[in-house]
PDB file of C-alpha atoms in Angstrom:
ATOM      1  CA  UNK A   1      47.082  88.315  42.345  1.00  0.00           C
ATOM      2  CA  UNK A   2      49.404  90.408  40.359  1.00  0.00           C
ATOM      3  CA  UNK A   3      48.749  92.648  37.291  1.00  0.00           C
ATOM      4  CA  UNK A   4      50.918  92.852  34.189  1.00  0.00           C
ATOM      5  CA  UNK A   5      50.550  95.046  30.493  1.00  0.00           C
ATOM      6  CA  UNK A   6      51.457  94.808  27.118  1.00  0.00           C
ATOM      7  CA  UNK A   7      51.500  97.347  24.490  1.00  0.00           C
ATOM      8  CA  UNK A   8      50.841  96.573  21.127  1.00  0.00           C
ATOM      9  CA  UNK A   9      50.314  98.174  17.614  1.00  0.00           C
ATOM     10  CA  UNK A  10      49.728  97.483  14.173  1.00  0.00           C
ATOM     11  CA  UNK A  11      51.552  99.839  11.764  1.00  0.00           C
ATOM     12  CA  UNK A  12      49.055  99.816   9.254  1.00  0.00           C
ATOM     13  CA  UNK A  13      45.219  99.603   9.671  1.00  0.00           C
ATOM     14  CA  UNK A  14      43.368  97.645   6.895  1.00  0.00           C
ATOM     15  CA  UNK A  15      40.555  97.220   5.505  1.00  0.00           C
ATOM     16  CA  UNK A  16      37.832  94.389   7.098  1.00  0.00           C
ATOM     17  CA  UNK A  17      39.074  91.456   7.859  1.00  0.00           C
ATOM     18  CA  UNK A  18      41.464  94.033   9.227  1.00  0.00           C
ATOM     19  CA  UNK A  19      45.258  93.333  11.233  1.00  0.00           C
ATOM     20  CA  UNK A  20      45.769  92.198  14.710  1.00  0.00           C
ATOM     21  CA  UNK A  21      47.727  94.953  17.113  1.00  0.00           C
ATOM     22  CA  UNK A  22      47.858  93.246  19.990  1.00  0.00           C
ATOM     23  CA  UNK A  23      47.096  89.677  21.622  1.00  0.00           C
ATOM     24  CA  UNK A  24      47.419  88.558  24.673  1.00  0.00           C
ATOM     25  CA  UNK A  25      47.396  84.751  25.059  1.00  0.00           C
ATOM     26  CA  UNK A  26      46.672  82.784  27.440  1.00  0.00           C
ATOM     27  CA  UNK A  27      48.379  79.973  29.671  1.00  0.00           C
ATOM     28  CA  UNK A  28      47.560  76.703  30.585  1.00  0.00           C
ATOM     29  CA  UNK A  29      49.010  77.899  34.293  1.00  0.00           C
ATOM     30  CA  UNK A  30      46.709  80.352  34.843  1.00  0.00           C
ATOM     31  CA  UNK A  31      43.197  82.229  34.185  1.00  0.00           C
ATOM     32  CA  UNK A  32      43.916  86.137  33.801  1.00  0.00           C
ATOM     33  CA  UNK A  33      41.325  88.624  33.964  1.00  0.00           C
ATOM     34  CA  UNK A  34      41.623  91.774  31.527  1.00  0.00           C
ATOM     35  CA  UNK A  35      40.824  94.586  33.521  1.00  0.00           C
ATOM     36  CA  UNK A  36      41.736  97.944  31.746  1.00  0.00           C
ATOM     37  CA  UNK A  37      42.642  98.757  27.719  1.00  0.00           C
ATOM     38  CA  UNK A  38      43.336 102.122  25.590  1.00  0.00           C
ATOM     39  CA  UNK A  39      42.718 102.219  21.940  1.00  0.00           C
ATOM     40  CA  UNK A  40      44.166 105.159  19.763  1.00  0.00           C
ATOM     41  CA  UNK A  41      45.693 105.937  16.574  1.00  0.00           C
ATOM     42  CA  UNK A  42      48.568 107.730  15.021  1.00  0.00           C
ATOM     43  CA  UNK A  43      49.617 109.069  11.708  1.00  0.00           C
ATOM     44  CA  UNK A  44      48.156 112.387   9.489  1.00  0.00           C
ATOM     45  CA  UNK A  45      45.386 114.205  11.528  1.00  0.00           C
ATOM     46  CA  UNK A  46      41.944 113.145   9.659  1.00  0.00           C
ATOM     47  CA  UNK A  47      38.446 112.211   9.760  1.00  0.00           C
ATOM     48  CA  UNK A  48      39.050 108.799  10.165  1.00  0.00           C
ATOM     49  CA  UNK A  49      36.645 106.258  12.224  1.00  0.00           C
ATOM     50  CA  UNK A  50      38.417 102.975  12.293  1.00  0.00           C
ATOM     51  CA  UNK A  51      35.927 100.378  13.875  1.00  0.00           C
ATOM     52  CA  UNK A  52      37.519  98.326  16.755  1.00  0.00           C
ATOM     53  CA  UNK A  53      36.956  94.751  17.505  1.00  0.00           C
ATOM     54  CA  UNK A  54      38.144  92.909  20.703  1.00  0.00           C
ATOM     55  CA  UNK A  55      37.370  89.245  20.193  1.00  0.00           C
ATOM     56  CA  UNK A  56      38.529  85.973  21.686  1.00  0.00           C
ATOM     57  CA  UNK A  57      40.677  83.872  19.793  1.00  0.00           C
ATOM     58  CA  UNK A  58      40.986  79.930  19.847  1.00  0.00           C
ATOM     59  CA  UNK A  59      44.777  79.353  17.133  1.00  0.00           C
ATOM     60  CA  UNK A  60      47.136  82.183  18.589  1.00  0.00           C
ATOM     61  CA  UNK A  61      47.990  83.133  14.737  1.00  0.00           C
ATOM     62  CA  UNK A  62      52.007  84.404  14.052  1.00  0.00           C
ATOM     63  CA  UNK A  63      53.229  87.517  15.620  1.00  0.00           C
ATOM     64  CA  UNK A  64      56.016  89.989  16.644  1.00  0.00           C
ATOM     65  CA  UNK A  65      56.256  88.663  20.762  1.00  0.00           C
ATOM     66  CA  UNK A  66      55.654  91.434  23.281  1.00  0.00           C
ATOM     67  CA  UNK A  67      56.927  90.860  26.889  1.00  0.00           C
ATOM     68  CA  UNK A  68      54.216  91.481  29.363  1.00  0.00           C
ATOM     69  CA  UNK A  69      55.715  94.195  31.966  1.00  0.00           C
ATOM     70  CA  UNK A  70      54.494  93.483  35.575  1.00  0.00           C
ATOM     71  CA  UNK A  71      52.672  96.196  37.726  1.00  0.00           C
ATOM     72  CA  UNK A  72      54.869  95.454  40.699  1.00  0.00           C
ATOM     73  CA  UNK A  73      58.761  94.975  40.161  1.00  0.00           C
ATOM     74  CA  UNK A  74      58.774  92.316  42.518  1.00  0.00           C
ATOM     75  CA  UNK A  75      55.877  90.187  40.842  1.00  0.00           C
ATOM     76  CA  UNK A  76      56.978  87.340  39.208  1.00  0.00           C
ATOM     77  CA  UNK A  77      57.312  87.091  35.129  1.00  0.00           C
ATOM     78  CA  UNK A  78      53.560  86.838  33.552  1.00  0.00           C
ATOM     79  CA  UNK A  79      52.339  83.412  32.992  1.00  0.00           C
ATOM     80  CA  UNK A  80      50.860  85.013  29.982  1.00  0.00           C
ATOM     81  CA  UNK A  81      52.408  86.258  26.901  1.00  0.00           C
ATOM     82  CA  UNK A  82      51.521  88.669  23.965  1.00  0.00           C
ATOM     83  CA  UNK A  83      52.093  89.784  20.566  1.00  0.00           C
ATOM     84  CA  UNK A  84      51.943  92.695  18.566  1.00  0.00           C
ATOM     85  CA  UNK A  85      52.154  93.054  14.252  1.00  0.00           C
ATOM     86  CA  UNK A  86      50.644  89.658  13.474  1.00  0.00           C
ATOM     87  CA  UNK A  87      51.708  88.393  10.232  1.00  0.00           C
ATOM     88  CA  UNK A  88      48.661  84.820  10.619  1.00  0.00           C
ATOM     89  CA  UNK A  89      45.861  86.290  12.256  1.00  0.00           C
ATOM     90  CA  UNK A  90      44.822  84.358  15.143  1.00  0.00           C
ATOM     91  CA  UNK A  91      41.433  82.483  14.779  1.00  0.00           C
ATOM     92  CA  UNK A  92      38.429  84.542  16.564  1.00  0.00           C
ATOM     93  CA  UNK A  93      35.204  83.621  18.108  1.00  0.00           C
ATOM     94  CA  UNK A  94      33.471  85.672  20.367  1.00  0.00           C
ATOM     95  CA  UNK A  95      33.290  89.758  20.065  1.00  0.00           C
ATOM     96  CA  UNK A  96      33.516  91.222  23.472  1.00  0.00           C
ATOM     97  CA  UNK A  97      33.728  94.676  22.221  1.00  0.00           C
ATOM     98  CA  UNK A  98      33.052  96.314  18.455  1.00  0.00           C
ATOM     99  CA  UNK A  99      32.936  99.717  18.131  1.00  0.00           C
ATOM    100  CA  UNK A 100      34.163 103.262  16.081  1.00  0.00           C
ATOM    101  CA  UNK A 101      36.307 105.513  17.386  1.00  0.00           C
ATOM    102  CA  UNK A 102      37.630 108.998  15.446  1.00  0.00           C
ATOM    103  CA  UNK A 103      40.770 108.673  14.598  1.00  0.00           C
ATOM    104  CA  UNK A 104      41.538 111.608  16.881  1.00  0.00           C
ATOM    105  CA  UNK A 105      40.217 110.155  19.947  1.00  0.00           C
ATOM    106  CA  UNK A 106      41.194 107.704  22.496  1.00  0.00           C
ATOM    107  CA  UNK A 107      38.855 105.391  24.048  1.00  0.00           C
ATOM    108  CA  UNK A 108      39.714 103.703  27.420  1.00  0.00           C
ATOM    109  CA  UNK A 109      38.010 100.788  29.234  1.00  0.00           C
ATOM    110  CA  UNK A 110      38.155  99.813  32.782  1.00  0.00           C
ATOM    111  CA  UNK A 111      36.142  97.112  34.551  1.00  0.00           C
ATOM    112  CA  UNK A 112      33.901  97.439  37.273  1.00  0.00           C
ATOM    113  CA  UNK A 113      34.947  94.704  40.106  1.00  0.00           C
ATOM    114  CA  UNK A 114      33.315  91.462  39.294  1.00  0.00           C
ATOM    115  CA  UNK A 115      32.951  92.496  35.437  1.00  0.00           C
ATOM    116  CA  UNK A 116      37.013  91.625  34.154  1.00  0.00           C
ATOM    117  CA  UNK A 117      37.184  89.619  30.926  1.00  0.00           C
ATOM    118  CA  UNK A 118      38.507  86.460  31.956  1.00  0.00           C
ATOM    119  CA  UNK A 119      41.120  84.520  29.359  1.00  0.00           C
ATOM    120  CA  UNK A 120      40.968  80.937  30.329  1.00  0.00           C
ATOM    121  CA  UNK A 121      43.935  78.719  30.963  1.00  0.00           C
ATOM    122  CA  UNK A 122      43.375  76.946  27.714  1.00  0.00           C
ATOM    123  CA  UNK A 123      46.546  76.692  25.309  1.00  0.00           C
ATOM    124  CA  UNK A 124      45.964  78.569  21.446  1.00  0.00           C
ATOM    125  CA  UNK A 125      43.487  80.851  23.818  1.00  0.00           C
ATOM    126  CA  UNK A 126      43.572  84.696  24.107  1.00  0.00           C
ATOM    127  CA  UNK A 127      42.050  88.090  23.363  1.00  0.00           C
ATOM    128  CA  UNK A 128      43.117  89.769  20.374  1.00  0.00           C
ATOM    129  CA  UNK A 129      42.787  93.611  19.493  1.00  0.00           C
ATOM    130  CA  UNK A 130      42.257  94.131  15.940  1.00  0.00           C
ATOM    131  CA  UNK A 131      41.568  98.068  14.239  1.00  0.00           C
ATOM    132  CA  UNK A 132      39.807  97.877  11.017  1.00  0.00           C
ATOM    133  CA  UNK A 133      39.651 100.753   8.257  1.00  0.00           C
ATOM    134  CA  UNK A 134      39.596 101.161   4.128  1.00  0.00           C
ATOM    135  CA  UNK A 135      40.016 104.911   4.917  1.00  0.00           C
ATOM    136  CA  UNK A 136      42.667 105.415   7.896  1.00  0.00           C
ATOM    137  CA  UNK A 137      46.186 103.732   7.118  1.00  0.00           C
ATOM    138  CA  UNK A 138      47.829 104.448   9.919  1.00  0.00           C
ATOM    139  CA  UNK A 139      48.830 103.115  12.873  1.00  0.00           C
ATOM    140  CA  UNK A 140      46.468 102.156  15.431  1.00  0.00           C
ATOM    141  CA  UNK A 141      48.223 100.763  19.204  1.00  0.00           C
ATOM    142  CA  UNK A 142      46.428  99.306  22.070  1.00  0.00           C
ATOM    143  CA  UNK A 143      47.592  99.183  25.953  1.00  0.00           C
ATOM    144  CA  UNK A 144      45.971  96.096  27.540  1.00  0.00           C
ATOM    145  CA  UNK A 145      46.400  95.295  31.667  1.00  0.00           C
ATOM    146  CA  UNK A 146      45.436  91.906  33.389  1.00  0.00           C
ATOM    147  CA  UNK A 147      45.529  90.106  36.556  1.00  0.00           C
ATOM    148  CA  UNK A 148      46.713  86.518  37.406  1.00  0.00           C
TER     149      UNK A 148
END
């Protein structure tokens, strides 16, 4: 199995239903497993707390591609792809993750072997990464790693 990453922002965090920053979608080739991701934020130093949802998406929505970078130079290219700025927001399902973070703070998560978010090999499919906030208006970016 190989691992691959994708960074990803959003320029400017809105209010609920809130912007995209990053997707990663899936491939009918292959089921990933999303294994690590960092959430922060950028702009004028506040007291912010943008609320973070990661959520599964079924229609991949319209974005600004991303080219997934693979851990080992040798690897082949990622069956997967991702997307960053989205213009259509993707359609979402299930929350894996929803919570706040300060605007000053950066959260990371890591799985625990055996625990990996797995994004089915199912066209339209994916995990998207979407900052929401009526207060902060800045720009919130995401680093996401997988395996395939």
């Amino acid at each position: 199995m190989d691992g691959y990453g994708a960074n990803g922002q959003i320029a400017a965090t809105t209010a609920a239903p809130g912007d995209t920053a990053l997707g990663i979608i899936a491939s009918t080739l292959t089921r990933a497993k999303l294994d690590f991701f960092e959430v922060s934020t950028g702009g004028i130093v506040a007291d912010n707390i943008p609320q973070w949802l990661i959520r599964r998406f079924t229609v991949v929505g319209t974005s600004t591609a991303v080219t997934p970078v693979p851990d080992d130079p040798a690897a082949p290219a990622s069956q997967l792809s991702a997307g960053e700025e989205y213009s259509a927001e993707p359609t979402y399902g299930v929350e894996l993750f929803d919570f706040q973070l300060h605007q000053r703070s950066i959260y990371q998560w890591n799985a625990k072997p055996g625990a990996e978010k797995v994004i089915p090999a199912t066209a339209n499919n994916g995990i998207g990464f979407t900052p929401i906030s009526a207060a902060f208006a800045g720009v919130a970016k995401v680093v996401a790693h997988w395996i395939e």
